[in-house]
Amino acid sequence: MNYIPIKPAPRASVAWPAEGLTRVPYSVFQDKDVYADEQDAIFRGPHWSYLCLEAEVPNPGDFRATHVGDAPVVVTRDADGDLYAFENRCAHRGALVCLEDEGNAKDFSCVYHAWTYNLQGDLVGVAFKDGINGHGGMKPDFCMGDHHLRKLRVATLHGLVFGSFSDDVPPLDEYLGDEIVERIARVLEDRRPVVLGRFTQMLPNNWKLYVENVKDSYHASILHLFFTTFQLNRLSQRGGILVSEGGGNHVSYSAVDHAAAAAAESAPTSNDYAQQNIRSESGHRLEDTSVLAGTDEFGDGVTLQILSVFPGFVLQQIQNAIAVRQILPRGTQQTELNWTYLGFEDDTPELREMRMRQSNLVGPAGYVSMEDGCVGGFVQRGIDGASDHRSVLEMGGDTADSSASRVTEASIRGFWKAYRNAMGY
């Protein structure tokens, strides 16, 4: 079963164009009231947000600090072996209780006034609770059980950890939909991930512009000169788009067929890149071509799979470079993008080296991903003073349906379908 959220009551005043999913008002990337409502309706609403990998908290006492929207969150593994998540905000005066990004602890004690919480977020100690020499202290009816940290629901799938502040969010597999679950399983099922590296990248644009970029399958071989120059991704290759029923989750995939690509390029009637007058070719060549060397580790010929989950999770496979991305809003015009590069415990030395070489394709300075770090800023700057205008999303039609073609904006329209449902627009 696929989850379709119930449309809530309208929030901030946004006049959505009558054309529906094919028009997006620029004000949603600029308005502070819209941003505030997103925190409530989406990030604290009935949705699952990616938190971390199970592999990052493997042992009792392990913890990892993260965020859900603006809210700081801690994920822990307690002595019972289960995972817990709670807001990183002391119930006393609001200070952070966890000041490290990761580690191992028996509890968390706020440095401000030493309120102490266990690994499940329950309050277990208050300094000077009974006062000194019979004076001061908390009131006699003070109950520590009433002052635990705000807890999240936690769900896992193939080593990924998701959390939600809402009790109304459906089961994770239902929220994702069957096709998305299958595509996550394709990359991660029955495998033990190893973190090979991390980057945090600050983007000069609204978080939704990066989400659009992730879901925009047809920009990749126009914007990313490296893709087309070395034929890693062209729209003429076999592939497609999968969009979940609710619209918010998607997969874009393609497979390289070098023989077919060469035949298409040499055909006199070809309508491929050479005739499109676009930024798609270059005279650049690699001194060391080993970064292009890959192996078909999944046995299906798919060399690129980009998968996203509403609101801000991405699982990527580009050749053998596997990574998860976490998209976090940081105000109306800034986004924090966290990259985690993955290998697996059973990697051969050759495959591990291949992954490390191919990691140069992605990330803040990646041969492929570098342009994505600035193009959202180009949009953010371009729409300054144009809050009463809107973008046009008509490539591939006006629906948010799956497609055998990647020359479409269907998955972007899918995001706005899910967004409008969440926000009540």
JSON list of C-alpha atoms in Angstrom, two decimals, residues 204-304:
[
{"chain": "A", "resi": 204, "resn": "PRO", "atom": "CA", "xyz": [23.27, 29.41, -0.86]},
{"chain": "A", "resi": 205, "resn": "ASN", "atom": "CA", "xyz": [19.64, 28.58, -1.57]},
{"chain": "A", "resi": 206, "resn": "ASN", "atom": "CA", "xyz": [16.34, 27.41, -0.15]},
{"chain": "A", "resi": 207, "resn": "TRP", "atom": "CA", "xyz": [16.22, 23.69, 0.68]},
{"chain": "A", "resi": 208, "resn": "LYS", "atom": "CA", "xyz": [13.44, 23.04, -1.82]},
{"chain": "A", "resi": 209, "resn": "LEU", "atom": "CA", "xyz": [15.62, 24.22, -4.70]},
{"chain": "A", "resi": 210, "resn": "TYR", "atom": "CA", "xyz": [18.10, 21.46, -3.93]},
{"chain": "A", "resi": 211, "resn": "VAL", "atom": "CA", "xyz": [15.26, 18.92, -3.69]},
{"chain": "A", "resi": 212, "resn": "GLU", "atom": "CA", "xyz": [14.09, 20.07, -7.13]},
{"chain": "A", "resi": 213, "resn": "ASN", "atom": "CA", "xyz": [17.64, 19.61, -8.40]},
{"chain": "A", "resi": 214, "resn": "VAL", "atom": "CA", "xyz": [17.79, 16.03, -7.09]},
{"chain": "A", "resi": 215, "resn": "LYS", "atom": "CA", "xyz": [14.48, 15.18, -8.74]},
{"chain": "A", "resi": 216, "resn": "ASP", "atom": "CA", "xyz": [15.32, 16.94, -12.01]},
{"chain": "A", "resi": 217, "resn": "SER", "atom": "CA", "xyz": [16.50, 14.08, -14.20]},
{"chain": "A", "resi": 218, "resn": "TYR", "atom": "CA", "xyz": [16.84, 16.02, -17.40]},
{"chain": "A", "resi": 219, "resn": "HIS", "atom": "CA", "xyz": [19.23, 18.73, -16.19]},
{"chain": "A", "resi": 220, "resn": "ALA", "atom": "CA", "xyz": [21.98, 16.22, -15.37]},
{"chain": "A", "resi": 221, "resn": "SER", "atom": "CA", "xyz": [23.36, 15.75, -18.87]},
{"chain": "A", "resi": 222, "resn": "ILE", "atom": "CA", "xyz": [23.00, 19.46, -19.70]},
{"chain": "A", "resi": 223, "resn": "LEU", "atom": "CA", "xyz": [24.48, 21.09, -16.60]},
{"chain": "A", "resi": 224, "resn": "HIS", "atom": "CA", "xyz": [27.07, 18.39, -15.84]},
{"chain": "A", "resi": 225, "resn": "LEU", "atom": "CA", "xyz": [29.60, 18.55, -18.65]},
{"chain": "A", "resi": 226, "resn": "PHE", "atom": "CA", "xyz": [31.54, 15.64, -17.17]},
{"chain": "A", "resi": 227, "resn": "PHE", "atom": "CA", "xyz": [28.54, 13.32, -17.57]},
{"chain": "A", "resi": 228, "resn": "THR", "atom": "CA", "xyz": [28.15, 13.82, -21.30]},
{"chain": "A", "resi": 229, "resn": "THR", "atom": "CA", "xyz": [31.82, 14.26, -22.17]},
{"chain": "A", "resi": 230, "resn": "PHE", "atom": "CA", "xyz": [32.61, 10.83, -20.73]},
{"chain": "A", "resi": 231, "resn": "GLN", "atom": "CA", "xyz": [29.17, 9.34, -21.52]},
{"chain": "A", "resi": 232, "resn": "LEU", "atom": "CA", "xyz": [28.28, 8.47, -17.93]},
{"chain": "A", "resi": 233, "resn": "ASN", "atom": "CA", "xyz": [24.74, 9.78, -18.30]},
{"chain": "A", "resi": 234, "resn": "ARG", "atom": "CA", "xyz": [22.84, 10.75, -21.43]},
{"chain": "A", "resi": 235, "resn": "LEU", "atom": "CA", "xyz": [19.10, 11.02, -21.85]},
{"chain": "A", "resi": 236, "resn": "SER", "atom": "CA", "xyz": [19.30, 8.66, -24.83]},
{"chain": "A", "resi": 237, "resn": "GLN", "atom": "CA", "xyz": [20.37, 5.82, -22.53]},
{"chain": "A", "resi": 238, "resn": "ARG", "atom": "CA", "xyz": [18.00, 3.21, -21.19]},
{"chain": "A", "resi": 239, "resn": "GLY", "atom": "CA", "xyz": [16.32, 4.42, -18.01]},
{"chain": "A", "resi": 240, "resn": "GLY", "atom": "CA", "xyz": [13.24, 5.94, -16.48]},
{"chain": "A", "resi": 241, "resn": "ILE", "atom": "CA", "xyz": [11.53, 7.72, -13.61]},
{"chain": "A", "resi": 242, "resn": "LEU", "atom": "CA", "xyz": [9.51, 6.15, -10.79]},
{"chain": "A", "resi": 243, "resn": "VAL", "atom": "CA", "xyz": [7.25, 8.46, -8.76]},
{"chain": "A", "resi": 244, "resn": "SER", "atom": "CA", "xyz": [5.38, 7.28, -5.67]},
{"chain": "A", "resi": 245, "resn": "GLU", "atom": "CA", "xyz": [1.59, 7.61, -5.56]},
{"chain": "A", "resi": 246, "resn": "GLY", "atom": "CA", "xyz": [1.76, 10.52, -3.12]},
{"chain": "A", "resi": 247, "resn": "GLY", "atom": "CA", "xyz": [4.39, 12.18, -5.31]},
{"chain": "A", "resi": 248, "resn": "GLY", "atom": "CA", "xyz": [7.07, 12.83, -2.71]},
{"chain": "A", "resi": 249, "resn": "ASN", "atom": "CA", "xyz": [9.35, 9.85, -3.30]},
{"chain": "A", "resi": 250, "resn": "HIS", "atom": "CA", "xyz": [11.10, 9.08, -6.55]},
{"chain": "A", "resi": 251, "resn": "VAL", "atom": "CA", "xyz": [13.78, 7.10, -8.38]},
{"chain": "A", "resi": 252, "resn": "SER", "atom": "CA", "xyz": [15.64, 8.13, -11.51]},
{"chain": "A", "resi": 253, "resn": "TYR", "atom": "CA", "xyz": [17.83, 5.50, -13.14]},
{"chain": "A", "resi": 254, "resn": "SER", "atom": "CA", "xyz": [19.84, 4.89, -16.29]},
{"chain": "A", "resi": 255, "resn": "ALA", "atom": "CA", "xyz": [22.15, 2.31, -17.81]},
{"chain": "A", "resi": 256, "resn": "VAL", "atom": "CA", "xyz": [25.12, 2.86, -20.08]},
{"chain": "A", "resi": 257, "resn": "ASP", "atom": "CA", "xyz": [25.11, 1.07, -23.42]},
{"chain": "A", "resi": 258, "resn": "HIS", "atom": "CA", "xyz": [28.27, 2.31, -25.10]},
{"chain": "A", "resi": 259, "resn": "ALA", "atom": "CA", "xyz": [27.62, 0.51, -28.39]},
{"chain": "A", "resi": 260, "resn": "ALA", "atom": "CA", "xyz": [24.12, 1.93, -28.72]},
{"chain": "A", "resi": 261, "resn": "ALA", "atom": "CA", "xyz": [25.32, 5.41, -27.77]},
{"chain": "A", "resi": 262, "resn": "ALA", "atom": "CA", "xyz": [28.05, 5.32, -30.40]},
{"chain": "A", "resi": 263, "resn": "ALA", "atom": "CA", "xyz": [25.59, 4.17, -33.06]},
{"chain": "A", "resi": 264, "resn": "ALA", "atom": "CA", "xyz": [23.12, 6.90, -32.16]},
{"chain": "A", "resi": 265, "resn": "GLU", "atom": "CA", "xyz": [25.77, 9.61, -32.28]},
{"chain": "A", "resi": 266, "resn": "SER", "atom": "CA", "xyz": [26.93, 8.49, -35.74]},
{"chain": "A", "resi": 267, "resn": "ALA", "atom": "CA", "xyz": [23.44, 8.21, -37.21]},
{"chain": "A", "resi": 268, "resn": "PRO", "atom": "CA", "xyz": [22.77, 10.99, -39.75]},
{"chain": "A", "resi": 269, "resn": "THR", "atom": "CA", "xyz": [19.27, 11.58, -38.40]},
{"chain": "A", "resi": 270, "resn": "SER", "atom": "CA", "xyz": [20.34, 11.63, -34.77]},
{"chain": "A", "resi": 271, "resn": "ASN", "atom": "CA", "xyz": [18.55, 14.24, -32.67]},
{"chain": "A", "resi": 272, "resn": "ASP", "atom": "CA", "xyz": [20.87, 13.72, -29.73]},
{"chain": "A", "resi": 273, "resn": "TYR", "atom": "CA", "xyz": [23.16, 16.20, -28.00]},
{"chain": "A", "resi": 274, "resn": "ALA", "atom": "CA", "xyz": [25.16, 17.30, -31.03]},
{"chain": "A", "resi": 275, "resn": "GLN", "atom": "CA", "xyz": [22.07, 18.92, -32.58]},
{"chain": "A", "resi": 276, "resn": "GLN", "atom": "CA", "xyz": [20.64, 20.50, -29.41]},
{"chain": "A", "resi": 277, "resn": "ASN", "atom": "CA", "xyz": [23.05, 23.46, -29.19]},
{"chain": "A", "resi": 278, "resn": "ILE", "atom": "CA", "xyz": [23.51, 22.88, -25.46]},
{"chain": "A", "resi": 279, "resn": "ARG", "atom": "CA", "xyz": [26.45, 22.66, -23.09]},
{"chain": "A", "resi": 280, "resn": "SER", "atom": "CA", "xyz": [27.03, 18.95, -23.61]},
{"chain": "A", "resi": 281, "resn": "GLU", "atom": "CA", "xyz": [30.47, 18.36, -25.10]},
{"chain": "A", "resi": 282, "resn": "SER", "atom": "CA", "xyz": [34.00, 19.43, -24.30]},
{"chain": "A", "resi": 283, "resn": "GLY", "atom": "CA", "xyz": [37.52, 18.80, -25.45]},
{"chain": "A", "resi": 284, "resn": "HIS", "atom": "CA", "xyz": [38.58, 17.87, -21.92]},
{"chain": "A", "resi": 285, "resn": "ARG", "atom": "CA", "xyz": [40.28, 14.54, -21.42]},
{"chain": "A", "resi": 286, "resn": "LEU", "atom": "CA", "xyz": [41.42, 12.71, -18.30]},
{"chain": "A", "resi": 287, "resn": "GLU", "atom": "CA", "xyz": [45.08, 12.04, -17.61]},
{"chain": "A", "resi": 288, "resn": "ASP", "atom": "CA", "xyz": [43.99, 9.14, -15.40]},
{"chain": "A", "resi": 289, "resn": "THR", "atom": "CA", "xyz": [40.81, 7.42, -16.61]},
{"chain": "A", "resi": 290, "resn": "SER", "atom": "CA", "xyz": [40.61, 5.02, -13.65]},
{"chain": "A", "resi": 291, "resn": "VAL", "atom": "CA", "xyz": [37.92, 7.25, -12.11]},
{"chain": "A", "resi": 292, "resn": "LEU", "atom": "CA", "xyz": [35.64, 6.03, -14.91]},
{"chain": "A", "resi": 293, "resn": "ALA", "atom": "CA", "xyz": [36.32, 2.34, -14.32]},
{"chain": "A", "resi": 294, "resn": "GLY", "atom": "CA", "xyz": [33.37, 0.57, -12.73]},
{"chain": "A", "resi": 295, "resn": "THR", "atom": "CA", "xyz": [31.85, -2.83, -12.22]},
{"chain": "A", "resi": 296, "resn": "ASP", "atom": "CA", "xyz": [28.23, -3.99, -12.43]},
{"chain": "A", "resi": 297, "resn": "GLU", "atom": "CA", "xyz": [27.92, -4.92, -8.74]},
{"chain": "A", "resi": 298, "resn": "PHE", "atom": "CA", "xyz": [24.10, -5.16, -8.90]},
{"chain": "A", "resi": 299, "resn": "GLY", "atom": "CA", "xyz": [23.92, -7.30, -12.05]},
{"chain": "A", "resi": 300, "resn": "ASP", "atom": "CA", "xyz": [21.29, -5.16, -13.79]},
{"chain": "A", "resi": 301, "resn": "GLY", "atom": "CA", "xyz": [23.41, -2.80, -15.88]},
{"chain": "A", "resi": 302, "resn": "VAL", "atom": "CA", "xyz": [22.14, 0.28, -14.04]},
{"chain": "A", "resi": 303, "resn": "THR", "atom": "CA", "xyz": [25.01, 2.69, -13.60]},
{"chain": "A", "resi": 304, "resn": "LEU", "atom": "CA", "xyz": [23.06, 5.57, -12.07]}
]
